[in-house]
Amino acid sequence: MLEKIQEDISLASRHIEVLRAVADHQPIGIIKLSELLNVPQHRIRYSLRVLESSGYIRASSAGAIVTPKAEEMFMHLNEDIDEIIRIVSMMKQP
């Protein structure tokens, strides 16, 4: 039952890792991101597509760059993760 949640968290973690790398090295392309993160290009491509469709990055002629929405997300990331941890912790048996 919780396998899907684990997969979703793992995928979200990769998307955040890619977004951080874009923010730190922008503009950056798929090949460079793949080498930098040691993640296959097809997975980088998928993460970039998800991030772009969510408005966190945009494509430029030189590569991906972050948007103000990404900067806003980074400002609240720790609090959002803490809230997720709080909710999941409540599920544990005593």
Short mmCIF file of N, CA and C in Angstrom, two decimals:
data_model
loop_
_atom_site.label_atom_id
_atom_site.label_comp_id
_atom_site.label_asym_id
_atom_site.label_seq_id
_atom_site.Cartn_x
_atom_site.Cartn_y
_atom_site.Cartn_z
N MET A 1 0.80 -1.20 0.00
CA MET A 1 0.00 0.00 0.00
C MET A 1 0.86 1.27 0.00
N LEU A 2 1.96 1.25 0.71
CA LEU A 2 2.79 2.46 0.80
C LEU A 2 3.87 2.53 -0.27
N GLU A 3 3.96 1.51 -1.13
CA GLU A 3 4.99 1.49 -2.17
C GLU A 3 4.84 2.69 -3.11
N LYS A 4 3.60 3.01 -3.46
CA LYS A 4 3.35 4.14 -4.37
C LYS A 4 3.82 5.45 -3.75
N ILE A 5 3.58 5.62 -2.46
CA ILE A 5 4.03 6.83 -1.77
C ILE A 5 5.55 6.90 -1.78
N GLN A 6 6.20 5.78 -1.53
CA GLN A 6 7.67 5.74 -1.56
C GLN A 6 8.20 6.11 -2.94
N GLU A 7 7.56 5.58 -3.99
CA GLU A 7 7.97 5.90 -5.36
C GLU A 7 7.78 7.39 -5.64
N ASP A 8 6.65 7.94 -5.20
CA ASP A 8 6.37 9.36 -5.43
C ASP A 8 7.38 10.25 -4.71
N ILE A 9 7.74 9.87 -3.48
CA ILE A 9 8.72 10.66 -2.73
C ILE A 9 10.09 10.57 -3.40
N SER A 10 10.46 9.40 -3.87
CA SER A 10 11.73 9.23 -4.56
C SER A 10 11.77 10.07 -5.83
N LEU A 11 10.68 10.08 -6.58
CA LEU A 11 10.61 10.87 -7.80
C LEU A 11 10.65 12.37 -7.48
N ALA A 12 9.93 12.79 -6.47
CA ALA A 12 9.95 14.20 -6.06
C ALA A 12 11.36 14.61 -5.63
N SER A 13 12.05 13.71 -4.96
CA SER A 13 13.42 13.98 -4.54
C SER A 13 14.32 14.22 -5.75
N ARG A 14 14.15 13.40 -6.78
CA ARG A 14 14.95 13.59 -7.99
C ARG A 14 14.61 14.91 -8.66
N HIS A 15 13.34 15.24 -8.75
CA HIS A 15 12.94 16.51 -9.36
C HIS A 15 13.56 17.69 -8.60
N ILE A 16 13.56 17.63 -7.28
CA ILE A 16 14.15 18.70 -6.47
C ILE A 16 15.66 18.75 -6.68
N GLU A 17 16.29 17.60 -6.77
CA GLU A 17 17.74 17.55 -7.03
C GLU A 17 18.06 18.19 -8.38
N VAL A 18 17.27 17.88 -9.39
CA VAL A 18 17.47 18.47 -10.71
C VAL A 18 17.23 19.98 -10.65
N LEU A 19 16.18 20.40 -9.96
CA LEU A 19 15.88 21.82 -9.85
C LEU A 19 17.01 22.57 -9.15
N ARG A 20 17.56 21.99 -8.10
CA ARG A 20 18.70 22.62 -7.41
C ARG A 20 19.90 22.76 -8.34
N ALA A 21 20.16 21.71 -9.11
CA ALA A 21 21.29 21.75 -10.04
C ALA A 21 21.07 22.82 -11.11
N VAL A 22 19.84 22.93 -11.60
CA VAL A 22 19.54 23.98 -12.58
C VAL A 22 19.78 25.34 -11.94
N ALA A 23 19.29 25.54 -10.73
CA ALA A 23 19.46 26.82 -10.04
C ALA A 23 20.94 27.16 -9.84
N ASP A 24 21.74 26.15 -9.53
CA ASP A 24 23.17 26.38 -9.25
C ASP A 24 24.01 26.54 -10.51
N HIS A 25 23.56 26.00 -11.65
CA HIS A 25 24.40 25.97 -12.85
C HIS A 25 23.73 26.54 -14.09
N GLN A 26 22.65 27.25 -13.91
CA GLN A 26 21.88 27.74 -15.07
C GLN A 26 22.65 28.74 -15.90
N PRO A 27 22.38 28.77 -17.17
CA PRO A 27 21.57 27.83 -17.94
C PRO A 27 22.33 26.52 -18.12
N ILE A 28 21.59 25.42 -18.14
CA ILE A 28 22.22 24.11 -18.24
C ILE A 28 21.34 23.17 -19.05
N GLY A 29 21.97 22.30 -19.82
CA GLY A 29 21.26 21.37 -20.67
C GLY A 29 21.19 19.96 -20.09
N ILE A 30 20.52 19.10 -20.79
CA ILE A 30 20.28 17.73 -20.34
C ILE A 30 21.58 16.95 -20.16
N ILE A 31 22.46 17.04 -21.13
CA ILE A 31 23.70 16.25 -21.06
C ILE A 31 24.54 16.66 -19.86
N LYS A 32 24.70 17.95 -19.68
CA LYS A 32 25.49 18.46 -18.54
C LYS A 32 24.84 18.07 -17.21
N LEU A 33 23.51 18.19 -17.11
CA LEU A 33 22.82 17.78 -15.88
C LEU A 33 23.00 16.29 -15.62
N SER A 34 22.92 15.49 -16.66
CA SER A 34 23.10 14.06 -16.53
C SER A 34 24.49 13.72 -15.99
N GLU A 35 25.49 14.37 -16.53
CA GLU A 35 26.87 14.15 -16.06
C GLU A 35 27.05 14.64 -14.64
N LEU A 36 26.52 15.81 -14.34
CA LEU A 36 26.67 16.43 -13.03
C LEU A 36 26.02 15.59 -11.93
N LEU A 37 24.82 15.07 -12.21
CA LEU A 37 24.05 14.35 -11.19
C LEU A 37 24.21 12.84 -11.28
N ASN A 38 24.90 12.37 -12.32
CA ASN A 38 25.07 10.93 -12.54
C ASN A 38 23.71 10.24 -12.63
N VAL A 39 22.83 10.85 -13.40
CA VAL A 39 21.47 10.34 -13.63
C VAL A 39 21.31 10.19 -15.14
N PRO A 40 20.71 9.09 -15.61
CA PRO A 40 20.55 8.91 -17.05
C PRO A 40 19.79 10.08 -17.70
N GLN A 41 20.15 10.37 -18.94
CA GLN A 41 19.56 11.50 -19.65
C GLN A 41 18.05 11.40 -19.75
N HIS A 42 17.50 10.20 -19.95
CA HIS A 42 16.04 10.09 -20.08
C HIS A 42 15.33 10.47 -18.78
N ARG A 43 15.97 10.23 -17.65
CA ARG A 43 15.37 10.63 -16.36
C ARG A 43 15.49 12.14 -16.16
N ILE A 44 16.60 12.71 -16.56
CA ILE A 44 16.77 14.17 -16.51
C ILE A 44 15.72 14.83 -17.40
N ARG A 45 15.56 14.30 -18.59
CA ARG A 45 14.59 14.86 -19.54
C ARG A 45 13.18 14.85 -18.94
N TYR A 46 12.82 13.73 -18.30
CA TYR A 46 11.50 13.63 -17.68
C TYR A 46 11.35 14.65 -16.55
N SER A 47 12.36 14.75 -15.69
CA SER A 47 12.29 15.72 -14.59
C SER A 47 12.17 17.14 -15.12
N LEU A 48 12.93 17.46 -16.14
CA LEU A 48 12.85 18.81 -16.72
C LEU A 48 11.45 19.07 -17.29
N ARG A 49 10.88 18.07 -17.93
CA ARG A 49 9.53 18.23 -18.48
C ARG A 49 8.52 18.50 -17.37
N VAL A 50 8.62 17.75 -16.28
CA VAL A 50 7.72 17.93 -15.14
C VAL A 50 7.93 19.31 -14.52
N LEU A 51 9.17 19.70 -14.32
CA LEU A 51 9.48 21.00 -13.73
C LEU A 51 9.02 22.15 -14.61
N GLU A 52 9.17 21.99 -15.92
CA GLU A 52 8.72 23.04 -16.83
C GLU A 52 7.20 23.14 -16.85
N SER A 53 6.53 22.00 -16.89
CA SER A 53 5.06 22.03 -16.93
C SER A 53 4.48 22.56 -15.62
N SER A 54 5.24 22.46 -14.53
CA SER A 54 4.80 22.99 -13.24
C SER A 54 5.20 24.45 -13.04
N GLY A 55 5.97 24.98 -13.97
CA GLY A 55 6.35 26.38 -13.92
C GLY A 55 7.59 26.70 -13.10
N TYR A 56 8.38 25.67 -12.74
CA TYR A 56 9.58 25.90 -11.93
C TYR A 56 10.81 26.24 -12.77
N ILE A 57 10.82 25.82 -14.01
CA ILE A 57 11.92 26.16 -14.92
C ILE A 57 11.32 26.58 -16.26
N ARG A 58 12.17 27.17 -17.07
CA ARG A 58 11.78 27.44 -18.45
C ARG A 58 12.99 27.17 -19.31
N ALA A 59 12.70 26.82 -20.55
CA ALA A 59 13.77 26.54 -21.50
C ALA A 59 14.27 27.84 -22.10
N SER A 60 15.56 27.90 -22.32
CA SER A 60 16.17 29.01 -23.05
C SER A 60 17.07 28.39 -24.11
N SER A 61 17.57 29.21 -25.01
CA SER A 61 18.44 28.68 -26.07
C SER A 61 19.72 28.09 -25.50
N ALA A 62 20.12 28.52 -24.30
CA ALA A 62 21.34 28.03 -23.67
C ALA A 62 21.10 26.87 -22.70
N GLY A 63 19.83 26.59 -22.41
CA GLY A 63 19.51 25.52 -21.47
C GLY A 63 18.43 25.94 -20.49
N ALA A 64 18.17 25.08 -19.54
CA ALA A 64 17.12 25.34 -18.55
C ALA A 64 17.55 26.42 -17.56
N ILE A 65 16.57 27.25 -17.17
CA ILE A 65 16.78 28.26 -16.12
C ILE A 65 15.57 28.24 -15.19
N VAL A 66 15.80 28.60 -13.93
CA VAL A 66 14.72 28.60 -12.96
C VAL A 66 13.85 29.85 -13.11
N THR A 67 12.63 29.73 -12.62
CA THR A 67 11.68 30.85 -12.64
C THR A 67 11.52 31.37 -11.21
N PRO A 68 10.86 32.50 -11.04
CA PRO A 68 10.57 32.99 -9.69
C PRO A 68 9.77 31.98 -8.85
N LYS A 69 8.96 31.16 -9.50
CA LYS A 69 8.19 30.15 -8.77
C LYS A 69 9.13 29.15 -8.09
N ALA A 70 10.22 28.81 -8.73
CA ALA A 70 11.21 27.89 -8.13
C ALA A 70 11.87 28.55 -6.93
N GLU A 71 12.21 29.81 -7.06
CA GLU A 71 12.83 30.53 -5.95
C GLU A 71 11.89 30.58 -4.75
N GLU A 72 10.60 30.78 -5.00
CA GLU A 72 9.59 30.79 -3.95
C GLU A 72 9.49 29.41 -3.29
N MET A 73 9.52 28.36 -4.11
CA MET A 73 9.44 27.00 -3.58
C MET A 73 10.62 26.69 -2.67
N PHE A 74 11.81 27.10 -3.09
CA PHE A 74 13.01 26.87 -2.27
C PHE A 74 12.90 27.57 -0.92
N MET A 75 12.27 28.73 -0.88
CA MET A 75 12.13 29.48 0.37
C MET A 75 11.29 28.71 1.40
N HIS A 76 10.36 27.88 0.94
CA HIS A 76 9.45 27.17 1.83
C HIS A 76 9.69 25.67 1.87
N LEU A 77 10.71 25.21 1.19
CA LEU A 77 10.94 23.77 1.05
C LEU A 77 11.10 23.07 2.39
N ASN A 78 11.93 23.60 3.27
CA ASN A 78 12.16 22.92 4.55
C ASN A 78 10.89 22.83 5.38
N GLU A 79 10.11 23.91 5.41
CA GLU A 79 8.85 23.86 6.17
C GLU A 79 7.89 22.85 5.56
N ASP A 80 7.82 22.81 4.24
CA ASP A 80 6.92 21.87 3.57
C ASP A 80 7.34 20.42 3.85
N ILE A 81 8.63 20.16 3.82
CA ILE A 81 9.12 18.81 4.12
C ILE A 81 8.86 18.46 5.58
N ASP A 82 9.07 19.40 6.47
CA ASP A 82 8.78 19.16 7.89
C ASP A 82 7.32 18.80 8.10
N GLU A 83 6.42 19.46 7.38
CA GLU A 83 4.99 19.15 7.50
C GLU A 83 4.69 17.75 7.00
N ILE A 84 5.32 17.36 5.91
CA ILE A 84 5.13 16.00 5.40
C ILE A 84 5.63 14.98 6.42
N ILE A 85 6.79 15.25 7.00
CA ILE A 85 7.35 14.35 8.02
C ILE A 85 6.41 14.25 9.21
N ARG A 86 5.83 15.36 9.62
CA ARG A 86 4.90 15.38 10.75
C ARG A 86 3.69 14.49 10.46
N ILE A 87 3.14 14.63 9.26
CA ILE A 87 1.97 13.84 8.89
C ILE A 87 2.30 12.36 8.85
N VAL A 88 3.42 12.02 8.24
CA VAL A 88 3.81 10.61 8.12
C VAL A 88 4.13 10.04 9.50
N SER A 89 4.75 10.82 10.36
CA SER A 89 5.09 10.36 11.71
C SER A 89 3.85 10.00 12.51
N MET A 90 2.76 10.71 12.27
CA MET A 90 1.51 10.42 12.98
C MET A 90 0.94 9.06 12.58
N MET A 91 1.36 8.54 11.45
CA MET A 91 0.87 7.25 10.96
C MET A 91 1.54 6.07 11.68
N LYS A 92 2.69 6.31 12.32
CA LYS A 92 3.44 5.24 12.95
C LYS A 92 2.66 4.70 14.15
N GLN A 93 2.85 3.42 14.38
CA GLN A 93 2.24 2.80 15.56
C GLN A 93 3.04 3.17 16.78
N PRO A 94 2.36 3.31 17.90
CA PRO A 94 3.08 3.63 19.16
C PRO A 94 3.96 2.49 19.63
#
